[in-house]
Short mmCIF file of C-alpha atoms and ligand atoms in Angstrom, two decimals:
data_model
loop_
_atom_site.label_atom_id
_atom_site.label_comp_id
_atom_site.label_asym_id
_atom_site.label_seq_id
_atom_site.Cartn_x
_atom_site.Cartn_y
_atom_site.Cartn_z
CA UNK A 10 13.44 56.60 33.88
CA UNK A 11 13.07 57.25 37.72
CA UNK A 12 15.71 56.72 40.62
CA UNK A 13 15.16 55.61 43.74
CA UNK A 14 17.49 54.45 46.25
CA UNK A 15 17.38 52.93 49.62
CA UNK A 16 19.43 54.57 52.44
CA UNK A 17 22.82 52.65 52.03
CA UNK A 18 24.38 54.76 49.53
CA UNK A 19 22.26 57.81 48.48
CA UNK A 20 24.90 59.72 48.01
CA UNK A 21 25.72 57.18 44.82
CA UNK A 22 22.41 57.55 43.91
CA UNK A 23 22.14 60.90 43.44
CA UNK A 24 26.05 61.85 41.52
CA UNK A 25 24.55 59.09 39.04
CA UNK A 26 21.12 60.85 38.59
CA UNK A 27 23.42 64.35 38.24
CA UNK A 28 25.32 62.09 35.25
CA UNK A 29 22.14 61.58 33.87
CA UNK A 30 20.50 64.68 34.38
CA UNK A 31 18.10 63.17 36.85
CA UNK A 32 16.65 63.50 40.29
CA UNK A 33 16.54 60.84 43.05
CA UNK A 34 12.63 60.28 43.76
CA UNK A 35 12.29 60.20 47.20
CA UNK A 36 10.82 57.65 49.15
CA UNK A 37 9.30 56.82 52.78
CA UNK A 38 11.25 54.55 55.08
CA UNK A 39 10.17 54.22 58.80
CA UNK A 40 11.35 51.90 61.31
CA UNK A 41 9.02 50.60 63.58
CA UNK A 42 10.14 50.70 67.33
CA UNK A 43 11.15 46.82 67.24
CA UNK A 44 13.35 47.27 64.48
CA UNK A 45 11.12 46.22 61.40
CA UNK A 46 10.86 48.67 58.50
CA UNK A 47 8.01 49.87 56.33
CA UNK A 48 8.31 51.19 52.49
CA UNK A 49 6.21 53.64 51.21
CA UNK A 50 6.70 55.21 47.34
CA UNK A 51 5.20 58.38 47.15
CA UNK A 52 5.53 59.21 43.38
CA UNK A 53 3.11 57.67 41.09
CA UNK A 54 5.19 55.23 39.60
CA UNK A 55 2.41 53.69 37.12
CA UNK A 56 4.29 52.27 33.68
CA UNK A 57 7.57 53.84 34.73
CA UNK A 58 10.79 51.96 34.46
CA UNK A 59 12.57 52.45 37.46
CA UNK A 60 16.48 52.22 39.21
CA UNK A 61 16.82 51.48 42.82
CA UNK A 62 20.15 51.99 44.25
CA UNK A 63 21.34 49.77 47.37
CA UNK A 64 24.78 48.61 48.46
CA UNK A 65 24.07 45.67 50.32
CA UNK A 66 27.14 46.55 52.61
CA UNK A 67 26.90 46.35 56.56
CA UNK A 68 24.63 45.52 57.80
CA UNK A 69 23.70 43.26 54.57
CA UNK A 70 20.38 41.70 56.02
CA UNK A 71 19.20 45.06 57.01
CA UNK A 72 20.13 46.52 53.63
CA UNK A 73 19.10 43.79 51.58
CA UNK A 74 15.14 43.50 53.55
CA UNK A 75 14.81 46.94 53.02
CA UNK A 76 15.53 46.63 49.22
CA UNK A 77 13.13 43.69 48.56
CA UNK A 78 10.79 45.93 50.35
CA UNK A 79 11.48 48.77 47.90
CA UNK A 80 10.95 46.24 45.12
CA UNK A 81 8.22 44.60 46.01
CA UNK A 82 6.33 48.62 47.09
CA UNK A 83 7.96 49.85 43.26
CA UNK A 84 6.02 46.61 41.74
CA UNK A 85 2.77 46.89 43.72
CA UNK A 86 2.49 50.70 42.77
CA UNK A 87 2.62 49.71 38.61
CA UNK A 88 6.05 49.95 37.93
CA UNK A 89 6.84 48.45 34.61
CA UNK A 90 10.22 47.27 35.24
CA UNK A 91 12.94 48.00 37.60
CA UNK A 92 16.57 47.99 37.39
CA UNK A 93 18.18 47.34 40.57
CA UNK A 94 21.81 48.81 40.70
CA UNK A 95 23.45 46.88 43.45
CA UNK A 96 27.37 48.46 43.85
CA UNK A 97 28.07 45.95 46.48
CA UNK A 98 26.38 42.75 46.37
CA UNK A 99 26.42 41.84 49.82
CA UNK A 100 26.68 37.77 50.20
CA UNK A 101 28.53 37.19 47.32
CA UNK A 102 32.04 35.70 48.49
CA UNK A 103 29.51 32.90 49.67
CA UNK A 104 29.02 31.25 46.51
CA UNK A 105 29.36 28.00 46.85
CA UNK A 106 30.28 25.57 50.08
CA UNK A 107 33.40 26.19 51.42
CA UNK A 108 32.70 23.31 54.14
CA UNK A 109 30.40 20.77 54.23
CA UNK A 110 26.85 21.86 55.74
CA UNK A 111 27.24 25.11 54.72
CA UNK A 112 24.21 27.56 52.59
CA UNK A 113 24.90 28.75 50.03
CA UNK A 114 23.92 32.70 51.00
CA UNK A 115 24.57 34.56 47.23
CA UNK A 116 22.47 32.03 45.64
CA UNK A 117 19.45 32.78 48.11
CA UNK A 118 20.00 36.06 47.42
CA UNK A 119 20.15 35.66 43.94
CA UNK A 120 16.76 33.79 44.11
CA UNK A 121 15.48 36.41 46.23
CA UNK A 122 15.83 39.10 43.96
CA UNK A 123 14.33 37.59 41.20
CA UNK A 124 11.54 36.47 42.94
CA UNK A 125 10.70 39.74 44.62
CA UNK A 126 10.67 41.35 41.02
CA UNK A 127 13.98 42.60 40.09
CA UNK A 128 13.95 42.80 35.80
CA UNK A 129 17.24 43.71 35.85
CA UNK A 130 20.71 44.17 37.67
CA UNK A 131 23.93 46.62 37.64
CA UNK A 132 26.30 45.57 39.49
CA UNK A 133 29.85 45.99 40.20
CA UNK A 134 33.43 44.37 40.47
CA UNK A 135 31.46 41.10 41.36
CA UNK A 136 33.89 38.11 43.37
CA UNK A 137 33.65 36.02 41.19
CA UNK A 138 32.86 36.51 37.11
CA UNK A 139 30.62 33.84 37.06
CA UNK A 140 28.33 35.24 39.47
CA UNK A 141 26.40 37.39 36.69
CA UNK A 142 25.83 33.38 34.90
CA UNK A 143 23.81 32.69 38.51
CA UNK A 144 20.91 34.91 37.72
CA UNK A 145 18.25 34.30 35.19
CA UNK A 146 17.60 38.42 34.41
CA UNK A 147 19.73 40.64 32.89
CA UNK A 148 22.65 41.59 34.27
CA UNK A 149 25.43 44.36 33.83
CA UNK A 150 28.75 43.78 35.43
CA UNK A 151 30.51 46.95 35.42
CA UNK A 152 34.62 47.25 36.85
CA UNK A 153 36.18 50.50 38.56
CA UNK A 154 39.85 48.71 36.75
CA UNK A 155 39.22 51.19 34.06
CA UNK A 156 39.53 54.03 36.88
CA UNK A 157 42.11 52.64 38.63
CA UNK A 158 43.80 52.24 35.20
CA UNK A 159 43.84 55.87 34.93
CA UNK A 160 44.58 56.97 38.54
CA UNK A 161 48.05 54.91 37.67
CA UNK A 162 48.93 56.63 35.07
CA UNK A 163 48.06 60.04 36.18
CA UNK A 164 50.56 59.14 39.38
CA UNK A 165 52.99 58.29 36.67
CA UNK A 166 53.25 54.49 38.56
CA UNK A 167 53.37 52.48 34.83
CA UNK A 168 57.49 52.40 35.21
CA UNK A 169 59.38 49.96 37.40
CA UNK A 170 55.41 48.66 38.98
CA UNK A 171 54.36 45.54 39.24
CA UNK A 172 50.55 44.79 39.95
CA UNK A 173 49.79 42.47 42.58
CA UNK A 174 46.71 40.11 43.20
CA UNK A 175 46.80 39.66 47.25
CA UNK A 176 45.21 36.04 46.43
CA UNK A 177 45.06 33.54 43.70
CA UNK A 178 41.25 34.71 43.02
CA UNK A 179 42.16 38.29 41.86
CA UNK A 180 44.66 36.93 39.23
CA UNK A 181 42.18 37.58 36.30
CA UNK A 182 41.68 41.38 37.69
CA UNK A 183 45.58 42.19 37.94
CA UNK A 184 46.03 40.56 34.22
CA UNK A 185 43.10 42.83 32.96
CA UNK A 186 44.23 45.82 34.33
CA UNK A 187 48.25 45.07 33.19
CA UNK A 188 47.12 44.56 29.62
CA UNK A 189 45.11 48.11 29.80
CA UNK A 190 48.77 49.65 31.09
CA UNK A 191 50.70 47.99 28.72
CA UNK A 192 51.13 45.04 29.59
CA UNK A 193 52.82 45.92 33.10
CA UNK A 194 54.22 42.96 35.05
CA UNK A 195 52.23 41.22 37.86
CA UNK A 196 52.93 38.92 40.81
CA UNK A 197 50.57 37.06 42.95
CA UNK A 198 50.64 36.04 46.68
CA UNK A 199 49.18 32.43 47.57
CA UNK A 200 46.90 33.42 50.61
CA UNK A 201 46.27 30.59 53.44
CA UNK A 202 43.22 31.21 54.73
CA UNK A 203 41.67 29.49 57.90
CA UNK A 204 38.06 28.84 56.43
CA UNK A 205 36.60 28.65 60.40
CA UNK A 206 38.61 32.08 61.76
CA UNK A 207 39.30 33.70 58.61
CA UNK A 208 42.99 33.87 59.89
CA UNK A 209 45.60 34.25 57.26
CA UNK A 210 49.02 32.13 57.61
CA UNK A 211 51.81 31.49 55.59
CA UNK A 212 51.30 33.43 52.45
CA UNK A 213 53.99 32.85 49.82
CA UNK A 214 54.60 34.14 46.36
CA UNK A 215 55.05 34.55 42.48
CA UNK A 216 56.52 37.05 40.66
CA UNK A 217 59.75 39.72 41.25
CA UNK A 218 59.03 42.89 43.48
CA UNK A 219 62.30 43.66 44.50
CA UNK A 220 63.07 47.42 44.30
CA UNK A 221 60.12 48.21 42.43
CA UNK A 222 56.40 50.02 43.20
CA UNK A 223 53.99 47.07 44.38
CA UNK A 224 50.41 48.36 43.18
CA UNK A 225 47.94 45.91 45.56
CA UNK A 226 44.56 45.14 43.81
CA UNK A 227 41.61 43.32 44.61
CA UNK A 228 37.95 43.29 44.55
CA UNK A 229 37.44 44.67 48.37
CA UNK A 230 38.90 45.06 51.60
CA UNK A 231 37.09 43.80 54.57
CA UNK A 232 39.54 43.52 57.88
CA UNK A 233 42.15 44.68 56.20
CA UNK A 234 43.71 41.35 56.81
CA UNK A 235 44.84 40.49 53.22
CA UNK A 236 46.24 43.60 52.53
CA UNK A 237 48.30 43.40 55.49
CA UNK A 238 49.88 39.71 54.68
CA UNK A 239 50.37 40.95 51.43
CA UNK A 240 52.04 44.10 52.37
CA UNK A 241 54.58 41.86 54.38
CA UNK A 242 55.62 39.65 51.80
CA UNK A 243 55.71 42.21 49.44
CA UNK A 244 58.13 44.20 51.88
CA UNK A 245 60.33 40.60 52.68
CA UNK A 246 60.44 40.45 48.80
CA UNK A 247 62.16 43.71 48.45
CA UNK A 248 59.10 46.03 47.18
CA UNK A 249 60.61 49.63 47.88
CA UNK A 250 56.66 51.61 47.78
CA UNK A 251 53.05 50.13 48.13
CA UNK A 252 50.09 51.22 47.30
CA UNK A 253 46.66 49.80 47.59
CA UNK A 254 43.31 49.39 44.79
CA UNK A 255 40.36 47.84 46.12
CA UNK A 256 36.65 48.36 44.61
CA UNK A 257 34.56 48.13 47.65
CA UNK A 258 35.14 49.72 50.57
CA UNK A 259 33.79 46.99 52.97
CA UNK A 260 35.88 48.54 55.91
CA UNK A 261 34.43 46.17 58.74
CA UNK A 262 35.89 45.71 62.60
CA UNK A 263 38.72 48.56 62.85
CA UNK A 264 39.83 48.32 59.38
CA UNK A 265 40.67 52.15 58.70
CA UNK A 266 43.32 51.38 61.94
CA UNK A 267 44.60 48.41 60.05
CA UNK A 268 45.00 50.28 56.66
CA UNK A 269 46.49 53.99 58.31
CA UNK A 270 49.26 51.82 59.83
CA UNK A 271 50.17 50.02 56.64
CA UNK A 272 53.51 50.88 55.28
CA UNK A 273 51.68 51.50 51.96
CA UNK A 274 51.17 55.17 51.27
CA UNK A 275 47.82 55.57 49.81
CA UNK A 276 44.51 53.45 49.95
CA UNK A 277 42.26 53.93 46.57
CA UNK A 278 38.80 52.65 47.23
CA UNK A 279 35.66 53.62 45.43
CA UNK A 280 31.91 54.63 46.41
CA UNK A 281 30.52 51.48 45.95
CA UNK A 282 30.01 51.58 49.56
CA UNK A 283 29.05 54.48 51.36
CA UNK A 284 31.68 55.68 53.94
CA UNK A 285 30.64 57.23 56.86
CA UNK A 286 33.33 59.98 58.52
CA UNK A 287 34.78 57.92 61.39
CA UNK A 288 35.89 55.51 58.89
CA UNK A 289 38.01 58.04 56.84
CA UNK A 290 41.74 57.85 57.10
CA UNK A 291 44.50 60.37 56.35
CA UNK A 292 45.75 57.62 53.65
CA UNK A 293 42.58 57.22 51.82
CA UNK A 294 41.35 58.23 48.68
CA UNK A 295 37.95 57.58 47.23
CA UNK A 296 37.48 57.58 43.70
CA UNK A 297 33.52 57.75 42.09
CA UNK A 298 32.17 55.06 40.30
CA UNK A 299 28.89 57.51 39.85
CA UNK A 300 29.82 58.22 35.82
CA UNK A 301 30.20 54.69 35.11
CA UNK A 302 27.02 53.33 36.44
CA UNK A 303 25.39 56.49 34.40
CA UNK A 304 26.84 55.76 31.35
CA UNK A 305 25.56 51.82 31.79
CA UNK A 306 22.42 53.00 32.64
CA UNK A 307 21.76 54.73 29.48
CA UNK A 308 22.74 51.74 27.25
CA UNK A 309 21.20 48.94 29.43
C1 R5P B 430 38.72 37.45 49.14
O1 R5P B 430 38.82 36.51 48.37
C2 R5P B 430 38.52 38.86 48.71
O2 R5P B 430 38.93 39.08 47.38
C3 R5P B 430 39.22 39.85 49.63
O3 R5P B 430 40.61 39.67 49.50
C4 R5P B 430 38.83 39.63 51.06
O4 R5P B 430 37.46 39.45 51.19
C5 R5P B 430 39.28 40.78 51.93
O5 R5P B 430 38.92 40.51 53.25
P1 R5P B 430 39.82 41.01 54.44
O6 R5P B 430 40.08 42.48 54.21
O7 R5P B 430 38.99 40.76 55.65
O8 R5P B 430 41.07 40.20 54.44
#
Protein backbone atom coordinates (compact mmCIF):
# COMPACT_ATOMS: atom_id res chain seq x y z
CA UNK A 1 0.00 0.00 0.00
CA UNK A 2 1.10 3.71 -0.58
CA UNK A 3 -0.36 7.04 0.99
CA UNK A 4 -0.78 10.01 -0.50
CA UNK A 5 -2.68 12.90 0.55
CA UNK A 6 -3.64 16.21 -0.80
CA UNK A 7 -2.93 19.34 1.34
CA UNK A 8 -6.27 19.56 3.38
CA UNK A 9 -5.41 17.36 6.13
CA UNK A 10 -1.83 15.93 5.95
CA UNK A 11 -1.46 15.92 9.23
CA UNK A 12 -4.37 12.95 9.18
CA UNK A 13 -2.54 11.45 6.65
CA UNK A 14 0.46 10.93 8.13
CA UNK A 15 -0.75 9.73 12.24
CA UNK A 16 -2.67 7.04 9.98
CA UNK A 17 0.46 5.97 7.96
CA UNK A 18 2.38 6.02 11.70
CA UNK A 19 -0.77 3.43 12.69
CA UNK A 20 0.18 1.50 9.91
CA UNK A 21 3.72 1.70 9.94
CA UNK A 22 3.78 3.71 6.76
CA UNK A 23 5.08 6.83 5.15
CA UNK A 24 3.06 9.55 3.34
CA UNK A 25 4.51 9.55 -0.41
CA UNK A 26 4.92 12.88 -1.26
CA UNK A 27 3.57 14.55 -4.06
CA UNK A 28 3.92 17.86 -6.33
CA UNK A 29 1.21 20.48 -6.11
CA UNK A 30 1.78 23.95 -7.76
CA UNK A 31 -0.58 26.65 -8.26
CA UNK A 32 -0.39 28.48 -11.24
CA UNK A 33 -0.49 32.37 -10.80
CA UNK A 34 -4.37 32.48 -11.81
CA UNK A 35 -5.29 30.16 -9.28
CA UNK A 36 -5.41 26.73 -11.24
CA UNK A 37 -3.42 23.82 -9.83
CA UNK A 38 -1.21 21.17 -11.37
CA UNK A 39 -0.55 17.43 -9.88
CA UNK A 40 2.47 15.79 -10.29
CA UNK A 41 3.25 12.05 -8.52
CA UNK A 42 6.72 11.58 -8.23
CA UNK A 43 6.94 7.93 -6.97
CA UNK A 44 6.54 5.25 -9.45
CA UNK A 45 3.28 4.17 -8.63
CA UNK A 46 3.04 1.24 -11.39
CA UNK A 47 0.59 -1.80 -9.94
CA UNK A 48 0.48 -0.19 -6.52
CA UNK A 49 -2.72 0.12 -4.62
CA UNK A 50 -2.87 3.40 -3.31
CA UNK A 51 -4.79 5.82 -0.33
CA UNK A 52 -5.26 9.43 -0.94
CA UNK A 53 -6.28 11.43 1.95
CA UNK A 54 -8.51 14.72 1.41
CA UNK A 55 -11.07 16.41 3.64
CA UNK A 56 -13.12 18.14 1.31
CA UNK A 57 -13.62 20.93 4.03
CA UNK A 58 -13.31 24.77 3.12
CA UNK A 59 -12.83 25.59 0.58
CA UNK A 60 -14.65 22.27 -0.83
CA UNK A 61 -14.29 23.12 -4.66
CA UNK A 62 -10.71 23.85 -4.19
CA UNK A 63 -10.19 20.69 -2.17
CA UNK A 64 -12.27 18.50 -4.07
CA UNK A 65 -10.45 19.74 -7.91
CA UNK A 66 -7.33 19.14 -6.44
CA UNK A 67 -8.29 15.52 -5.40
CA UNK A 68 -9.78 14.47 -8.79
CA UNK A 69 -6.53 15.80 -9.98
CA UNK A 70 -4.61 13.50 -7.63
CA UNK A 71 -6.82 10.68 -8.90
CA UNK A 72 -6.86 11.08 -12.19
CA UNK A 73 -2.35 11.79 -12.01
CA UNK A 74 -2.40 8.30 -9.42
CA UNK A 75 -4.45 6.48 -12.44
CA UNK A 76 -2.46 7.84 -15.40
CA UNK A 77 0.91 6.84 -13.64
CA UNK A 78 -0.40 2.77 -13.38
CA UNK A 79 -1.89 2.72 -10.21
CA UNK A 80 -3.89 -0.41 -9.76
CA UNK A 81 -6.48 0.83 -7.52
CA UNK A 82 -6.93 3.63 -5.18
CA UNK A 83 -8.69 4.07 -2.04
CA UNK A 84 -9.74 7.48 -1.46
CA UNK A 85 -10.18 8.25 2.36
CA UNK A 86 -12.40 11.26 2.41
CA UNK A 87 -12.86 12.33 6.49
CA UNK A 88 -15.14 15.07 5.47
CA UNK A 89 -17.14 14.68 2.47
CA UNK A 90 -17.64 18.08 1.54
CA UNK A 91 -21.28 18.53 -0.28
CA UNK A 92 -22.94 16.02 1.47
CA UNK A 93 -25.81 17.81 3.57
CA UNK A 94 -26.94 18.54 -0.14
CA UNK A 95 -28.43 15.35 -0.89
CA UNK A 96 -31.40 15.77 -2.23
CA UNK A 97 -33.67 19.13 -3.12
CA UNK A 98 -34.50 20.99 -0.34
CA UNK A 99 -36.42 23.56 -2.76
CA UNK A 100 -37.53 23.27 -5.99
CA UNK A 101 -34.74 24.11 -8.73
CA UNK A 102 -32.18 23.16 -6.66
CA UNK A 103 -28.79 20.50 -7.75
CA UNK A 104 -28.32 18.10 -6.18
CA UNK A 105 -24.31 18.85 -5.25
CA UNK A 106 -23.35 15.25 -3.21
CA UNK A 107 -24.69 13.33 -6.00
CA UNK A 108 -22.36 15.21 -8.61
CA UNK A 109 -19.83 14.62 -6.43
CA UNK A 110 -20.57 11.22 -5.97
CA UNK A 111 -20.56 10.80 -9.83
CA UNK A 112 -17.47 12.63 -9.97
CA UNK A 113 -15.49 10.45 -8.01
CA UNK A 114 -16.35 7.48 -9.62
CA UNK A 115 -15.83 8.70 -12.83
CA UNK A 116 -12.42 10.18 -12.21
CA UNK A 117 -11.33 6.63 -10.90
CA UNK A 118 -11.91 6.29 -7.30
CA UNK A 119 -12.12 2.06 -6.58
CA UNK A 120 -12.89 2.69 -3.32
CA UNK A 121 -13.99 5.10 -0.38
CA UNK A 122 -13.39 5.63 3.58
CA UNK A 123 -15.27 7.88 4.82
CA UNK A 124 -16.54 9.21 7.97
CA UNK A 125 -19.64 10.11 10.22
CA UNK A 126 -21.47 10.66 6.80
CA UNK A 127 -25.06 13.09 7.13
CA UNK A 128 -26.97 10.91 6.23
CA UNK A 129 -26.55 6.75 6.41
CA UNK A 130 -27.81 6.33 3.18
CA UNK A 131 -25.27 8.28 1.53
CA UNK A 132 -22.72 5.19 1.34
CA UNK A 133 -26.11 3.35 -0.82
CA UNK A 134 -25.42 6.55 -3.45
CA UNK A 135 -22.16 5.24 -4.74
CA UNK A 136 -21.65 2.28 -6.94
CA UNK A 137 -17.81 1.37 -5.37
CA UNK A 138 -17.03 0.24 -2.22
CA UNK A 139 -17.48 2.12 0.55
CA UNK A 140 -16.44 2.16 4.35
CA UNK A 141 -18.38 4.32 6.68
CA UNK A 142 -16.46 4.61 9.73
CA UNK A 143 -18.04 6.75 13.19
CA UNK A 144 -15.78 8.68 15.87
CA UNK A 145 -19.28 7.56 18.42
CA UNK A 146 -17.06 4.80 19.50
CA UNK A 147 -14.46 7.60 20.72
CA UNK A 148 -16.75 9.80 22.00
CA UNK A 149 -18.22 6.73 23.78
CA UNK A 150 -15.10 6.44 25.62
CA UNK A 151 -14.16 10.11 26.24
CA UNK A 152 -17.70 9.89 28.36
CA UNK A 153 -16.86 7.48 30.35
CA UNK A 154 -13.36 8.40 31.09
CA UNK A 155 -15.05 12.00 32.31
CA UNK A 156 -17.21 9.76 34.40
CA UNK A 157 -20.48 11.69 32.49
CA UNK A 158 -22.63 8.06 32.17
CA UNK A 159 -24.64 9.17 35.62
CA UNK A 160 -27.47 11.67 35.72
CA UNK A 161 -26.56 12.52 31.43
CA UNK A 162 -28.76 12.62 28.97
CA UNK A 163 -27.52 12.65 25.22
CA UNK A 164 -28.95 15.11 23.03
CA UNK A 165 -29.47 15.18 19.14
CA UNK A 166 -29.54 19.19 18.39
CA UNK A 167 -32.01 18.12 15.38
CA UNK A 168 -34.37 15.42 14.44
CA UNK A 169 -31.59 14.07 11.84
CA UNK A 170 -29.01 13.07 14.55
CA UNK A 171 -31.63 10.94 16.43
CA UNK A 172 -30.15 7.60 15.07
CA UNK A 173 -26.46 8.87 16.28
CA UNK A 174 -27.60 9.80 19.99
CA UNK A 175 -29.58 6.22 20.15
CA UNK A 176 -26.31 4.45 18.93
CA UNK A 177 -24.11 5.98 21.15
CA UNK A 178 -26.80 5.58 24.41
CA UNK A 179 -27.03 1.87 23.74
CA UNK A 180 -22.96 1.67 23.71
CA UNK A 181 -23.24 3.58 27.41
CA UNK A 182 -25.84 1.60 28.62
CA UNK A 183 -28.54 2.55 27.43
CA UNK A 184 -28.26 6.29 28.77
CA UNK A 185 -31.33 8.48 28.23
CA UNK A 186 -31.64 10.91 25.25
CA UNK A 187 -33.71 13.95 24.28
CA UNK A 188 -34.01 15.65 21.02
CA UNK A 189 -34.59 19.33 20.01
CA UNK A 190 -36.96 19.98 16.86
CA UNK A 191 -34.72 22.55 14.92
CA UNK A 192 -36.63 25.24 12.57
CA UNK A 193 -34.51 25.97 10.05
CA UNK A 194 -34.98 28.82 7.40
CA UNK A 195 -33.95 26.74 4.20
CA UNK A 196 -33.05 30.39 2.25
CA UNK A 197 -30.90 32.06 5.44
CA UNK A 198 -30.10 29.08 7.30
CA UNK A 199 -31.60 30.99 10.36
CA UNK A 200 -32.76 28.86 13.19
CA UNK A 201 -36.22 29.83 15.05
CA UNK A 202 -38.30 28.34 17.44
CA UNK A 203 -36.65 25.15 18.43
CA UNK A 204 -38.69 23.04 20.86
CA UNK A 205 -38.17 19.74 22.54
CA UNK A 206 -38.38 16.00 23.71
CA UNK A 207 -37.08 14.45 26.47
CA UNK A 208 -36.24 15.59 30.46
CA UNK A 209 -32.92 17.63 31.05
CA UNK A 210 -33.72 19.22 34.08
CA UNK A 211 -30.83 19.13 36.60
CA UNK A 212 -28.89 16.77 34.74
CA UNK A 213 -25.47 16.85 32.31
CA UNK A 214 -26.77 17.60 28.61
CA UNK A 215 -24.05 15.77 26.35
CA UNK A 216 -24.78 17.69 22.67
CA UNK A 217 -24.00 15.37 19.65
CA UNK A 218 -24.10 15.65 16.11
CA UNK A 219 -22.38 14.93 12.96
CA UNK A 220 -20.58 18.60 12.61
CA UNK A 221 -20.64 22.03 13.57
CA UNK A 222 -20.60 24.65 10.95
CA UNK A 223 -21.71 28.33 12.41
CA UNK A 224 -22.10 27.14 15.47
CA UNK A 225 -25.70 28.04 15.10
CA UNK A 226 -27.32 24.71 16.20
CA UNK A 227 -25.34 24.26 19.02
CA UNK A 228 -26.23 27.55 20.25
CA UNK A 229 -30.29 27.05 19.92
CA UNK A 230 -29.73 23.94 21.45
CA UNK A 231 -27.70 25.14 24.28
CA UNK A 232 -30.69 27.58 25.06
CA UNK A 233 -33.35 25.23 25.27
CA UNK A 234 -31.38 22.92 26.95
CA UNK A 235 -30.57 25.73 29.64
CA UNK A 236 -34.70 26.93 29.65
CA UNK A 237 -35.24 23.14 30.26
CA UNK A 238 -33.24 23.08 33.39
CA UNK A 239 -29.87 21.27 32.08
CA UNK A 240 -27.39 22.20 35.03
CA UNK A 241 -23.77 21.39 32.61
CA UNK A 242 -23.31 21.10 28.73
CA UNK A 243 -21.01 19.75 26.84
CA UNK A 244 -20.59 19.44 23.15
CA UNK A 245 -19.60 16.09 20.50
CA UNK A 246 -19.41 16.89 17.01
CA UNK A 247 -17.32 14.74 14.31
CA UNK A 248 -16.24 17.36 11.93
CA UNK A 249 -14.87 20.33 12.76
CA UNK A 250 -16.39 22.46 9.90
CA UNK A 251 -15.75 25.72 12.01
CA UNK A 252 -16.87 28.25 9.18
CA UNK A 253 -17.62 32.32 9.61
CA UNK A 254 -16.46 33.05 13.40
CA UNK A 255 -17.52 29.83 14.77
CA UNK A 256 -14.65 29.29 17.46
CA UNK A 257 -16.29 32.96 18.87
CA UNK A 258 -19.67 31.34 18.81
CA UNK A 259 -18.54 28.07 20.58
CA UNK A 260 -15.86 29.93 23.42
CA UNK A 261 -18.94 31.94 24.52
CA UNK A 262 -21.24 28.97 24.91
CA UNK A 263 -22.21 28.21 28.40
CA UNK A 264 -21.11 24.63 27.64
CA UNK A 265 -17.72 23.83 29.09
CA UNK A 266 -15.90 21.79 26.63
CA UNK A 267 -16.15 21.36 22.73
CA UNK A 268 -14.96 17.63 21.54
CA UNK A 269 -14.37 17.67 17.85
CA UNK A 270 -12.18 15.33 15.90
CA UNK A 271 -9.42 15.63 13.02
CA UNK A 272 -11.54 14.95 10.35
CA UNK A 273 -10.87 18.41 9.42
CA UNK A 274 -7.72 19.99 9.73
CA UNK A 275 -7.70 22.98 12.18
CA UNK A 276 -5.57 25.66 11.59
CA UNK A 277 -4.30 27.76 15.00
CA UNK A 278 -6.54 30.85 14.81
CA UNK A 279 -9.40 28.60 14.96
CA UNK A 280 -8.40 26.95 18.34
CA UNK A 281 -10.33 27.87 21.41
CA UNK A 282 -9.52 27.61 25.13
CA UNK A 283 -12.77 25.19 25.27
CA UNK A 284 -11.76 22.83 22.63
CA UNK A 285 -10.58 19.52 22.53
CA UNK A 286 -9.65 17.49 19.52
CA UNK A 287 -9.75 13.93 19.66
CA UNK A 288 -7.86 11.64 16.57
CA UNK A 289 -9.73 9.65 14.38
CA UNK A 290 -6.06 8.62 12.82
CA UNK A 291 -6.25 4.81 14.58
CA UNK A 292 -9.58 4.21 13.30
CA UNK A 293 -9.12 4.95 9.69
CA UNK A 294 -5.77 2.64 10.15
CA UNK A 295 -7.38 -0.10 11.50
CA UNK A 296 -10.17 0.13 8.41
CA UNK A 297 -7.56 0.40 6.16
CA UNK A 298 -6.02 -2.84 6.92
CA UNK A 299 -9.31 -4.84 6.64
CA UNK A 300 -10.82 -2.96 3.62
C1 LIG B 1 -27.42 19.63 10.08
O1 LIG B 1 -28.36 18.89 9.83
C2 LIG B 1 -26.13 19.16 10.65
O2 LIG B 1 -26.26 17.93 11.31
C3 LIG B 1 -25.52 20.18 11.60
O3 LIG B 1 -26.36 20.30 12.73
C4 LIG B 1 -25.40 21.53 10.94
O4 LIG B 1 -24.89 21.41 9.66
C5 LIG B 1 -24.53 22.45 11.75
O5 LIG B 1 -24.47 23.69 11.11
P1 LIG B 1 -24.36 25.02 11.95
O6 LIG B 1 -23.21 24.83 12.92
O7 LIG B 1 -24.06 26.07 10.93
O8 LIG B 1 -25.66 25.25 12.63
Amino acid sequence: MMIFSGSSNKPLAEKTARELGFEVFPLEISVFPDGERRIRVVDRVVDEKIVVFQSTSTPPDQNYMELFFVIDALKRSGASMVTAVIPYLGYERQDHVFREGEAVSLEVIVKTLERVGVDKLVAFDLHSVKVPELFTIPVLHLSALDLFAQKIKELGLTENSVLVSPDMGGIRRIKMLSESLGNIPYATVEKNRDLETGDISDSSMEGDVNGKTAIIVDDMISTGRTIVAAEKILLKNGAKKILVFATHAVFSANAEKVLQNLKAEKVFVTDTIFIPKEKYFTKLEVISVGRIIAQGLKDF
